[in-house]
Coordinates of C-alpha atoms and ligand atoms in Angstrom, one line a residue:
M27 CA 0.3 9.1 -32.2
R28 CA -1.8 12.1 -33.3
W29 CA -3.7 13.5 -30.3
S30 CA -7.1 13.8 -32.5
R31 CA -7.1 10.2 -32.6
A32 CA -5.6 9.4 -29.5
L33 CA -8.5 9.2 -27.0
I34 CA -7.5 11.6 -24.5
P35 CA -10.7 13.2 -22.7
T36 CA -9.2 15.7 -20.5
L37 CA -11.7 17.6 -18.3
K38 CA -11.6 21.4 -17.2
E39 CA -13.3 20.6 -14.1
D40 CA -12.1 17.9 -11.0
P41 CA -14.3 15.2 -10.6
A42 CA -16.5 15.5 -7.4
D43 CA -15.7 12.2 -6.1
A44 CA -11.9 12.5 -6.4
E45 CA -10.3 13.0 -2.9
V46 CA -6.8 12.7 -3.6
V47 CA -4.7 14.5 -6.2
S48 CA -3.6 11.6 -8.4
H49 CA -7.2 10.7 -8.8
R50 CA -8.0 14.2 -9.4
L51 CA -5.3 14.4 -12.5
M52 CA -6.0 10.7 -13.8
V53 CA -9.7 11.5 -14.6
R54 CA -8.9 15.1 -15.5
A55 CA -5.9 14.1 -17.8
G56 CA -8.2 11.6 -19.3
L57 CA -6.3 8.4 -18.2
L58 CA -9.0 6.9 -16.2
R59 CA -13.0 6.3 -16.5
P60 CA -15.2 4.5 -14.0
A61 CA -17.2 1.8 -15.1
A62 CA -18.5 0.8 -11.5
R63 CA -17.4 1.6 -7.9
G64 CA -13.8 0.7 -7.9
V65 CA -13.8 -0.7 -11.4
Y66 CA -12.0 1.4 -14.3
T67 CA -11.4 1.2 -17.8
Y68 CA -7.5 2.4 -18.4
L69 CA -7.4 4.8 -21.3
P70 CA -4.6 4.6 -23.7
L71 CA -2.4 7.1 -21.9
L72 CA -2.8 5.0 -18.4
L73 CA -2.1 1.8 -20.5
R74 CA 0.8 3.0 -22.1
S75 CA 2.3 4.0 -18.7
I76 CA 1.2 0.5 -17.3
L77 CA 3.0 -1.5 -20.2
K78 CA 6.1 0.5 -19.1
V79 CA 6.0 -0.2 -15.4
S80 CA 5.0 -3.8 -16.4
Q81 CA 8.2 -3.7 -18.5
I82 CA 10.4 -2.3 -15.9
I83 CA 9.3 -5.0 -13.5
R84 CA 9.9 -7.9 -16.0
E85 CA 13.3 -6.7 -16.8
E86 CA 14.3 -6.8 -13.0
L87 CA 12.4 -10.0 -12.1
D88 CA 13.6 -11.8 -15.3
R89 CA 17.4 -10.5 -13.9
M90 CA 17.0 -12.1 -10.9
G91 CA 16.0 -15.5 -12.2
A92 CA 12.1 -15.4 -11.8
V93 CA 10.2 -16.5 -14.6
E94 CA 6.7 -15.4 -15.9
L95 CA 3.6 -17.2 -16.3
L96 CA -0.1 -16.7 -16.3
P97 CA -2.5 -18.7 -14.4
P98 CA -6.3 -18.1 -14.4
I99 CA -8.1 -15.4 -12.8
L100 CA -10.9 -18.0 -12.1
H101 CA -10.1 -20.4 -8.9
P102 CA -11.8 -23.6 -8.1
A103 CA -13.4 -22.8 -4.4
E104 CA -12.0 -26.3 -3.8
L105 CA -8.3 -24.9 -3.5
W106 CA -9.3 -22.1 -1.3
K107 CA -10.8 -24.6 1.0
E108 CA -8.0 -26.5 1.1
T109 CA -6.1 -23.6 2.9
G110 CA -9.4 -22.4 4.8
R111 CA -9.2 -19.1 3.1
W112 CA -12.5 -19.7 1.4
D113 CA -13.9 -18.7 4.6
L114 CA -11.2 -16.7 6.2
Y115 CA -10.8 -14.3 3.3
G116 CA -14.3 -13.2 4.2
P117 CA -16.3 -10.7 2.0
L118 CA -13.3 -9.2 0.4
L119 CA -13.3 -12.6 -2.2
M120 CA -15.5 -11.9 -5.0
R121 CA -17.1 -15.3 -5.6
V122 CA -19.1 -16.7 -8.9
T123 CA -20.8 -19.7 -9.6
D124 CA -20.9 -21.6 -12.7
R125 CA -23.9 -23.3 -14.5
H126 CA -22.9 -26.5 -12.7
E127 CA -23.3 -24.7 -9.3
R128 CA -19.7 -25.1 -8.8
G129 CA -18.1 -22.3 -6.9
Y130 CA -15.0 -20.3 -8.0
A131 CA -13.1 -17.2 -6.5
L132 CA -12.1 -14.3 -8.7
G133 CA -8.1 -14.4 -7.7
P134 CA -7.6 -11.5 -5.0
T135 CA -3.9 -13.2 -4.6
H136 CA -2.7 -16.7 -6.3
E137 CA -0.9 -18.7 -3.2
E138 CA -3.1 -21.6 -3.8
I139 CA -3.4 -21.5 -7.6
V140 CA 0.4 -21.6 -7.9
T141 CA 1.1 -24.0 -4.9
D142 CA -1.2 -26.3 -6.5
L143 CA 0.7 -26.1 -9.9
I144 CA 3.9 -26.6 -8.3
R145 CA 2.8 -29.5 -6.2
R146 CA 1.8 -31.2 -9.5
E147 CA 4.7 -30.2 -11.4
V148 CA 7.8 -30.2 -9.6
R149 CA 9.3 -33.1 -7.8
S150 CA 12.6 -32.9 -7.1
Y151 CA 15.2 -30.7 -5.0
R152 CA 17.0 -30.4 -8.4
Q153 CA 14.6 -28.0 -9.8
L154 CA 14.7 -25.7 -6.9
P155 CA 14.7 -22.9 -6.3
L156 CA 12.3 -21.7 -8.5
S157 CA 10.4 -18.5 -8.7
V158 CA 7.5 -17.7 -10.9
Y159 CA 5.6 -14.2 -11.4
Q160 CA 2.7 -13.1 -13.3
I161 CA 1.1 -9.4 -13.8
Q162 CA -2.7 -9.7 -14.0
T163 CA -6.0 -8.4 -13.1
K164 CA -7.1 -9.0 -9.1
F165 CA -10.2 -8.8 -8.0
R166 CA -11.1 -7.6 -4.2
D167 CA -14.0 -6.5 -3.2
E168 CA -12.9 -3.8 -0.8
I169 CA -15.0 -2.2 2.1
R170 CA -14.2 1.5 0.8
P171 CA -12.8 1.4 -2.8
R172 CA -11.5 5.2 -3.2
F173 CA -8.6 7.2 -4.4
G174 CA -9.3 5.9 -8.1
V175 CA -6.7 3.0 -8.9
M176 CA -5.0 3.2 -5.3
R177 CA -7.6 1.0 -3.6
A178 CA -9.7 -0.5 -6.4
R179 CA -11.8 -3.4 -6.6
E180 CA -10.5 -4.4 -9.7
F181 CA -6.8 -3.6 -10.4
L182 CA -3.3 -4.8 -11.8
M183 CA -1.1 -6.6 -9.6
K184 CA 2.6 -8.6 -10.2
D185 CA 2.6 -11.2 -7.9
A186 CA 5.4 -13.7 -7.6
Y187 CA 5.8 -17.0 -5.5
S188 CA 9.0 -18.6 -4.4
F189 CA 9.7 -22.3 -3.9
D190 CA 13.0 -23.0 -2.1
P191 CA 14.3 -26.4 -0.5
D192 CA 14.9 -25.0 3.0
E193 CA 14.9 -21.6 4.8
V194 CA 18.4 -20.5 4.1
S195 CA 17.7 -20.8 0.6
M196 CA 14.4 -19.1 1.1
A197 CA 15.7 -16.2 3.0
N198 CA 18.1 -16.0 0.0
T199 CA 15.4 -15.6 -2.2
Y200 CA 13.8 -13.0 -0.4
Q201 CA 16.7 -11.0 -0.5
K202 CA 16.8 -11.0 -4.1
F203 CA 13.2 -10.1 -4.4
H204 CA 13.6 -7.2 -2.0
D205 CA 16.7 -5.8 -3.9
A206 CA 14.6 -6.2 -7.0
Y207 CA 11.7 -4.5 -5.9
C208 CA 14.3 -1.4 -5.0
A209 CA 15.6 -1.7 -8.5
I210 CA 12.0 -1.6 -9.8
F211 CA 10.8 1.7 -7.4
D212 CA 14.2 3.2 -8.5
R213 CA 13.8 3.1 -11.9
C214 CA 9.9 4.2 -11.7
G215 CA 11.4 7.3 -10.2
L216 CA 9.7 6.8 -6.7
A217 CA 10.8 8.1 -3.4
Y218 CA 10.1 5.1 -0.9
R219 CA 11.4 3.0 1.7
A220 CA 10.9 -0.5 2.8
V221 CA 9.6 -0.9 6.5
E222 CA 9.1 -4.0 8.5
A223 CA 5.5 -4.8 8.8
E224 CA 2.5 -7.1 9.7
A225 CA 1.8 -10.2 7.9
G226 CA -2.1 -10.2 8.3
E227 CA -3.9 -13.2 6.7
I228 CA -1.2 -14.1 4.6
G229 CA 0.6 -15.3 7.3
G230 CA 4.2 -16.4 7.7
T231 CA 6.9 -14.1 9.7
V232 CA 9.4 -11.8 8.2
N233 CA 7.7 -9.3 5.8
H234 CA 8.4 -6.1 4.3
E235 CA 6.4 -3.5 3.2
F236 CA 7.4 -0.7 0.5
M237 CA 6.0 2.6 1.2
V238 CA 6.0 5.6 -1.2
L239 CA 6.3 8.4 0.9
A240 CA 3.2 10.7 0.3
G241 CA 1.2 12.8 2.9
T242 CA -2.2 11.6 1.4
G243 CA -0.9 7.6 2.0
E244 CA -3.3 5.6 3.5
S245 CA -0.7 3.9 5.8
A246 CA 1.3 5.3 8.4
V247 CA 5.1 4.9 8.8
L248 CA 7.3 5.1 11.9
S249 CA 10.9 5.7 11.6
C250 CA 13.9 6.7 13.8
G251 CA 15.9 9.6 12.5
A252 CA 18.7 8.5 14.8
C253 CA 19.3 4.6 13.7
G254 CA 17.4 4.1 11.0
Y255 CA 14.5 1.9 12.1
A256 CA 11.3 2.0 10.2
A257 CA 8.0 0.0 10.5
A258 CA 4.7 0.3 9.6
S259 CA 2.6 1.5 12.4
E260 CA 0.6 -1.9 12.6
R261 CA 4.0 -3.5 13.3
A262 CA 5.9 -0.4 14.8
E263 CA 7.3 -1.5 18.5
S264 CA 8.5 1.0 21.1
A265 CA 11.0 0.8 23.7
P266 CA 9.9 0.0 27.7
R267 CA 9.4 3.0 29.6
E268 CA 9.5 2.8 33.7
H269 CA 6.6 3.9 35.6
Q270 CA 8.2 6.9 37.1
L271 CA 5.7 9.4 38.5
P272 CA 7.2 13.2 37.9
D273 CA 8.5 15.1 40.6
G274 CA 6.2 16.5 43.4
H275 CA 3.4 14.5 42.0
Q276 CA 0.4 14.5 44.7
P277 CA -1.6 11.5 44.8
K278 CA -5.3 12.1 45.3
P279 CA -7.9 10.1 47.0
L280 CA -9.6 7.6 44.5
E281 CA -13.2 9.1 44.1
V282 CA -16.5 7.4 42.5
V283 CA -18.2 9.8 40.4
D284 CA -21.4 9.6 38.9
T285 CA -21.3 9.5 34.7
P286 CA -24.4 8.2 33.8
G287 CA -25.0 6.9 30.1
Q288 CA -21.4 8.2 29.4
T289 CA -19.6 5.2 28.1
T290 CA -16.8 6.4 25.8
V291 CA -13.6 8.1 26.7
D292 CA -14.8 11.5 24.8
E293 CA -17.8 11.3 26.5
V294 CA -16.7 10.9 30.0
A295 CA -13.6 13.2 29.2
Q296 CA -16.3 16.2 28.3
L297 CA -18.4 15.6 31.3
L298 CA -15.4 15.8 33.6
G299 CA -13.5 18.3 31.8
K300 CA -10.5 16.4 31.4
P301 CA -8.1 15.4 28.6
A302 CA -8.3 12.0 26.9
E303 CA -4.7 11.4 27.9
A304 CA -5.7 11.2 31.7
F305 CA -7.7 8.3 31.2
V306 CA -7.3 4.4 31.4
K307 CA -9.1 2.3 28.8
T308 CA -9.7 -1.0 30.1
L309 CA -10.3 -3.5 27.6
L310 CA -11.1 -7.3 28.3
F311 CA -10.1 -10.1 26.1
E312 CA -10.0 -13.9 25.7
A313 CA -7.1 -15.8 25.5
D314 CA -7.3 -19.7 25.3
D315 CA -10.1 -19.5 27.9
N316 CA -8.5 -16.7 30.0
T317 CA -9.8 -13.3 30.3
V318 CA -7.0 -10.8 30.1
A319 CA -7.5 -6.8 31.1
V320 CA -5.6 -4.8 29.0
L321 CA -4.8 -1.0 30.2
V322 CA -4.1 1.6 27.8
R323 CA -3.9 5.4 27.8
G324 CA -7.4 7.1 27.0
D325 CA -6.1 8.3 23.6
R326 CA -4.3 5.4 22.4
E327 CA -5.4 2.2 20.4
I328 CA -4.4 -1.6 21.2
N329 CA -2.3 -3.4 18.8
E330 CA -4.1 -6.9 18.7
A331 CA -1.3 -8.4 16.8
K332 CA 1.2 -7.3 19.4
L333 CA -1.3 -8.7 22.3
G334 CA -1.9 -11.9 20.1
R335 CA 2.5 -12.3 20.1
L336 CA 2.5 -11.5 23.8
L337 CA -0.2 -14.0 24.8
A338 CA 1.2 -16.5 22.4
V339 CA -2.0 -16.8 20.5
E340 CA -3.0 -16.4 16.9
R341 CA -6.1 -14.3 17.3
V342 CA -7.1 -12.3 20.4
E343 CA -10.6 -11.6 20.8
M344 CA -12.5 -9.1 22.5
A345 CA -14.6 -10.5 25.5
T346 CA -18.3 -10.6 24.8
P347 CA -20.6 -8.0 26.3
E348 CA -22.1 -11.2 28.8
R349 CA -18.5 -11.9 29.7
V350 CA -17.8 -8.2 30.5
V351 CA -20.8 -7.8 32.6
K352 CA -19.8 -11.3 34.5
V353 CA -16.2 -9.9 35.1
T354 CA -16.8 -6.4 36.1
G355 CA -20.4 -6.6 37.4
A356 CA -21.2 -3.4 35.2
E357 CA -22.2 -2.7 31.7
V358 CA -20.0 -2.4 29.0
G359 CA -18.1 0.9 29.0
F360 CA -17.4 1.0 32.8
A361 CA -14.8 -1.3 33.1
G362 CA -11.7 -0.4 35.4
P363 CA -8.8 -2.0 36.8
H364 CA -8.9 -1.6 40.2
T365 CA -11.6 -3.9 41.3
L366 CA -11.3 -6.8 39.0
P367 CA -11.6 -10.3 40.3
D368 CA -8.4 -12.1 41.0
G369 CA -7.4 -14.5 38.3
I370 CA -7.7 -11.7 35.7
R371 CA -4.4 -11.2 34.1
I372 CA -3.7 -7.3 34.0
I373 CA -1.4 -6.0 31.6
A374 CA -0.5 -2.3 31.1
D375 CA 0.6 -0.5 28.3
Y376 CA 3.7 1.5 28.2
S377 CA 1.8 4.5 27.2
L378 CA 0.7 4.8 31.0
A379 CA 3.7 4.8 32.2
G380 CA 4.8 7.9 34.5
R381 CA 0.8 9.0 34.6
G382 CA -0.9 9.3 37.7
D383 CA -4.4 11.0 38.9
L384 CA -6.2 8.9 36.3
V385 CA -9.6 8.4 35.3
A386 CA -11.1 4.8 34.7
G387 CA -14.3 2.7 35.0
A388 CA -15.2 2.0 38.2
N389 CA -16.9 -1.3 37.4
Q390 CA -20.2 0.1 38.7
T391 CA -22.7 0.9 35.9
D392 CA -23.0 4.6 35.3
R393 CA -20.0 5.4 37.5
H394 CA -16.1 6.2 37.0
V395 CA -13.4 6.7 39.5
T396 CA -10.8 9.6 39.6
G397 CA -7.5 9.9 41.2
L398 CA -6.5 6.2 40.2
E399 CA -2.7 5.7 40.9
I400 CA -1.2 2.7 39.4
G401 CA 1.2 1.0 42.0
R402 CA -1.4 2.0 44.7
D403 CA -5.0 1.2 43.3
V404 CA -3.9 -1.4 41.1
E405 CA -1.1 -3.3 40.4
P406 CA -0.7 -4.8 36.7
H407 CA 0.9 -8.1 36.3
E408 CA 3.0 -6.9 33.9
W409 CA 3.9 -3.7 31.6
A410 CA 4.2 -4.5 27.9
D411 CA 4.1 -2.5 24.3
V412 CA 0.4 -3.5 23.4
S413 CA -0.6 -0.2 21.8
V414 CA -0.2 1.3 18.2
A415 CA 2.8 3.3 18.0
I416 CA 2.6 6.8 17.5
D417 CA 4.8 9.6 16.6
G418 CA 7.2 10.7 19.5
D419 CA 7.1 6.9 21.1
P420 CA 10.8 5.9 21.7
C421 CA 12.6 3.6 19.4
P422 CA 12.3 0.0 19.9
Q423 CA 16.2 -0.1 19.0
C424 CA 17.6 3.3 20.6
G425 CA 15.1 4.8 22.4
Q426 CA 15.0 8.1 20.4
P427 CA 11.5 9.6 19.5
L428 CA 10.0 7.9 16.5
K429 CA 8.5 10.2 13.6
E430 CA 5.3 9.4 11.9
T431 CA 5.0 9.8 8.3
R432 CA 2.3 8.8 5.8
G433 CA 3.2 6.5 3.0
I434 CA 1.3 4.4 0.2
E435 CA 2.0 0.8 0.1
V436 CA 3.1 -0.3 -3.3
G437 CA 4.5 -3.6 -2.5
H438 CA 4.5 -6.1 0.1
I439 CA 7.0 -9.2 0.3
F440 CA 6.6 -12.1 2.8
Q441 CA 8.5 -15.4 4.1
L442 CA 5.7 -17.5 4.3
G443 CA 7.4 -20.3 5.4
T444 CA 5.3 -24.1 4.9
K445 CA 2.1 -22.3 6.0
Y446 CA 0.7 -23.2 2.2
S447 CA 2.9 -26.2 1.3
V448 CA 1.9 -27.8 4.5
A449 CA -1.8 -27.2 3.8
M450 CA -1.8 -28.3 0.4
G451 CA 0.5 -31.4 0.8
A452 CA 3.0 -29.7 -1.6
T453 CA 6.6 -31.6 -1.3
F454 CA 9.4 -32.5 -3.3
L455 CA 12.0 -35.1 -2.9
D456 CA 15.3 -34.3 -1.2
E457 CA 18.5 -35.8 -1.7
S458 CA 17.7 -38.7 0.2
G459 CA 14.7 -39.3 -1.4
S460 CA 12.2 -38.1 1.1
P461 CA 9.2 -35.8 0.7
V462 CA 9.8 -32.2 2.1
P463 CA 7.5 -29.3 1.9
F464 CA 8.7 -26.3 0.2
E465 CA 9.8 -23.1 1.7
M466 CA 7.6 -20.4 0.4
G467 CA 7.7 -16.7 -0.5
C468 CA 5.0 -14.5 -2.0
Y469 CA 5.7 -10.9 -3.3
G470 CA 3.1 -8.4 -4.3
L471 CA 3.3 -5.3 -6.1
G472 CA 0.4 -3.1 -7.3
V473 CA 1.1 -1.7 -10.7
T474 CA -1.6 0.5 -11.1
R475 CA -1.3 1.7 -7.4
V476 CA 2.3 2.5 -8.5
I477 CA 1.4 4.9 -11.2
A478 CA -1.1 6.6 -8.7
A479 CA 1.6 7.0 -6.5
A480 CA 4.0 8.2 -8.9
I481 CA 1.5 11.0 -9.7
E482 CA 1.1 11.8 -6.0
Q483 CA 4.9 12.7 -6.0
N484 CA 5.2 14.1 -9.4
H485 CA 2.7 16.7 -9.9
D486 CA 2.1 20.6 -9.5
D487 CA -0.9 22.4 -9.5
R488 CA -1.2 22.6 -13.4
G489 CA -1.1 18.7 -13.6
I490 CA 0.9 15.5 -13.7
I491 CA 4.8 15.6 -14.4
W492 CA 6.0 12.0 -15.7
P493 CA 8.9 10.9 -14.6
V494 CA 10.3 9.9 -18.0
A495 CA 11.0 6.0 -17.7
I496 CA 6.9 5.6 -17.0
A497 CA 5.7 8.4 -19.2
P498 CA 3.1 7.3 -21.9
Y499 CA 5.0 9.8 -24.1
E500 CA 8.1 11.2 -24.0
V501 CA 7.7 14.2 -26.4
E502 CA 4.5 16.5 -27.1
V503 CA 4.8 18.3 -30.0
I504 CA 2.5 21.5 -30.1
P505 CA 1.9 23.4 -33.4
L506 CA 0.2 26.5 -32.2
N507 CA -1.4 27.7 -35.1
M508 CA -3.1 24.9 -37.2
D509 CA -4.3 27.4 -40.0
S510 CA -0.5 28.2 -40.8
E511 CA 0.6 25.9 -43.1
A512 CA 4.5 26.8 -42.2
V513 CA 3.5 25.7 -38.8
V514 CA 1.9 22.7 -39.7
K515 CA 4.7 21.7 -41.7
T516 CA 7.4 22.2 -39.6
A517 CA 5.7 20.3 -36.6
E518 CA 4.8 17.5 -39.1
Q519 CA 8.8 17.1 -39.9
I520 CA 9.6 17.5 -36.0
Y521 CA 7.0 14.5 -35.3
E522 CA 8.4 12.2 -38.1
A523 CA 12.1 13.0 -36.9
C524 CA 11.3 12.3 -33.5
Q525 CA 9.6 9.1 -34.5
A526 CA 12.4 8.1 -36.5
A527 CA 14.7 8.5 -33.7
H528 CA 12.5 6.1 -31.4
L529 CA 11.2 9.1 -29.2
E530 CA 7.7 8.0 -28.1
T531 CA 6.0 11.2 -29.7
L532 CA 2.2 12.8 -29.6
L533 CA 1.4 15.5 -32.0
D534 CA -1.0 17.8 -30.6
D535 CA -2.7 18.5 -34.5
R536 CA -6.2 19.6 -32.7
P537 CA -7.3 22.9 -34.1
D538 CA -7.4 24.4 -30.4
R539 CA -6.6 27.7 -29.3
A540 CA -2.6 28.0 -28.0
G541 CA -4.0 28.5 -24.3
S542 CA -6.2 25.2 -24.4
K543 CA -3.2 23.1 -26.0
F544 CA -0.9 24.6 -23.2
A545 CA -3.0 23.6 -20.3
D546 CA -3.8 20.4 -21.4
A547 CA 0.0 19.9 -22.1
D548 CA 0.7 20.8 -18.7
L549 CA -2.2 18.7 -17.5
I550 CA -1.1 15.3 -19.2
G551 CA 2.4 15.8 -18.1
I552 CA 4.6 14.4 -20.7
P553 CA 8.3 15.4 -19.9
W554 CA 9.2 17.0 -23.2
R555 CA 7.6 19.7 -24.9
V556 CA 8.1 21.1 -28.4
V557 CA 6.3 24.4 -29.1
V558 CA 6.2 25.4 -32.9
G559 CA 4.9 29.0 -33.2
D560 CA 4.1 31.5 -36.4
R561 CA 7.4 33.8 -35.3
G562 CA 9.7 30.9 -34.4
V563 CA 9.1 29.2 -37.7
E564 CA 9.7 32.6 -39.5
E565 CA 13.0 32.8 -37.5
G566 CA 13.9 29.2 -38.1
V567 CA 13.7 27.9 -34.3
V568 CA 11.2 26.2 -32.0
E569 CA 11.1 26.1 -28.4
V570 CA 11.9 23.0 -26.3
A571 CA 11.0 22.6 -22.8
S572 CA 11.0 20.0 -20.1
R573 CA 7.6 19.8 -18.2
R574 CA 9.9 19.6 -14.8
E575 CA 11.7 23.0 -15.5
A576 CA 9.6 25.1 -17.5
E577 CA 12.5 27.5 -19.2
P578 CA 12.4 27.1 -22.7
V579 CA 15.5 26.5 -25.1
T580 CA 15.4 27.5 -28.6
V581 CA 16.6 24.8 -31.0
A582 CA 16.5 24.5 -35.1
P583 CA 13.8 22.3 -36.3
N584 CA 16.2 19.6 -37.7
E585 CA 17.9 19.6 -34.4
V586 CA 14.9 18.9 -32.2
A587 CA 15.3 15.1 -32.6
N588 CA 18.7 14.9 -31.5
H589 CA 18.7 17.6 -28.9
L590 CA 16.0 15.5 -27.4
R591 CA 17.2 11.9 -27.7
E592 CA 20.4 12.9 -25.7
R593 CA 18.2 14.2 -22.8
I594 CA 15.7 11.4 -23.0
E595 CA 17.7 7.9 -23.5
P596 CA 19.6 8.6 -20.3
A597 CA 16.6 9.2 -18.6
R598 CA 14.4 6.1 -19.7
H599 CA 16.5 3.9 -16.8
G600 CA 15.0 6.3 -14.2
S601 CA 17.7 9.2 -13.8
D602 CA 15.5 12.2 -14.2
Ligands
ATP720 P1 -3.8 -2.8 1.7 O1 -3.0 -3.0 3.0 O2 -3.5 -1.6 0.9 O3 -4.9 -3.0 1.7 P2 -2.6 -5.5 1.1 O4 -1.7 -5.5 2.4 O5 -4.2 -6.1 1.1 O6 -2.9 -4.0 0.5 P3 -1.2 -7.1 -0.6 O7 -2.3 -8.4 -0.5 O8 0.1 -7.1 0.3 O9 -2.1 -5.5 -0.2 O10 -1.1 -6.9 -2.2 C1 0.3 -6.7 -2.7 C2 0.2 -5.0 -3.3 O11 -1.2 -5.0 -4.6 C3 0.1 -4.0 -2.5 O12 1.2 -3.7 -2.0 C4 -0.6 -2.9 -3.4 O13 0.4 -2.4 -3.9 C5 -1.7 -3.6 -4.3 N1 -2.9 -3.6 -3.9 C6 -3.7 -4.5 -2.6 N2 -4.8 -3.8 -2.9 C7 -5.2 -3.4 -3.8 C8 -6.1 -2.5 -4.4 N3 -7.4 -2.4 -3.6 N4 -6.2 -1.4 -5.2 C9 -5.0 -1.4 -6.1 N5 -3.9 -1.9 -5.8 C10 -3.9 -2.8 -4.6
MG721 MG1 0.0 -5.3 2.5

């Protein structure tokens, strides 16, 4: 391809709205242009990379026995009502109405559509296990679309759905997808790890997220260097801790202090000159008609999924302000643990273990207490792990401190069980001829997000450094002086020879200055570069360099295609 015809609109300036390097580089390198908030045109360079990632996905999934199909983007509302997700999915679901006033969703995920297909088409255990996948545009009306294609409202996803006759078979299929995902991300040149994760509204029990390690990632991963435990921060657990006060701790008397109008930990911390970790946050939740008080250190957050599991309820709800006033006798913001009425179950998070001389709400409007001691002023009914784990918490498996790193979630796989097959009456006939609901799994992978993540991990201050396996082109030929007939002729010959050798080649045929061609070549980051200059042509050589290691070597023009093929072919499978 000739640059002059390739529609690669590079920019010198950073776009104002781009917060992360991948977004900045994708716009500057002419990969991406916005059409609306979180909605983009994928320009030719990006599309070429998308097609390569898609091909890698296809090869690995076909190899593990999944089959590709293409369901619609437009989903009839009735199907989403069958699973209750028409309401549960909320404003994230983009909805449209047709001329007959019938409602549709623009698919954000395809459990309903695919389960509906399979319940109609698959009758017998003999047809199982069956795994289907698609690569298609998804719509999600994200609250905060940002970071370019990393969190868009319209994006490309590979999603797959598996149907198995029983749990053992389903777990086996899940493992095959897990392994295929590892192969895909390895081939895309990503440094990633699979971590235990929270299922969220999709449901099911066992699930893993694939996290690409990157400082700008929106997700936090907690991992243990000692035993290898790793989990998304929403999911990560921590080991139990004893409530043992430090030697020499001198308890003070409980004192009530005035804190007029100061309802948050930060406000009261400022007023009293104490750090947030010296506070007890007391939060009231409703679970099955009971009110539960959860105590957590002032600088920590409650993890509602953990709390739900502890209380064995699907969803925990914060108590309403009216309920808080009724239970504590004070306005919201002044709840404390020490004078709660009997019958309120008190759960203390391990983050408070070993802490004394605490500040808490006084259960009186505009008042807090200081000098609170757990064990003296309040006896929790139980200690539990109900906060969001953070760096330094003890590993649930071995007790060593967990380390927090940032990650970009590029894939998420779930064992769904029979949640969707039961809700939608999707059954097959087993060997005895009885109807049995399918055991299902679902497997998402963000194609466009993978590319953004690859750029987060592969760039320098001059631009993108594409891994060969997903690069839009493999070779860029740069004639430095378009006024020299000899230079142009040599460049054209190399371009032809590379194409004949099946190397994907871009020829920068623009009349621009050498400096600006080099800057653009660095920016778009094609892995191999051939520079054709006046002097070299006189001497019968050109310069060949990789984008990753800038040191060029000189090669005779008629050797270039061979020289590059030897280096590029092995890297196409992800070994550069
Ligand atoms: P997140 O937690 O980032 O919102 P999710 O849990 O909603 O993602 P899934 O439903 O598991 O995502 O979707 C599967 C994959 O699709 C994700 O792992 C991610 O790679 C990709 N993806 C999800 N939402 C977006 C989005 N708004 N823009 C781009 N890719 C996305
Ligand atoms: Mg997810």
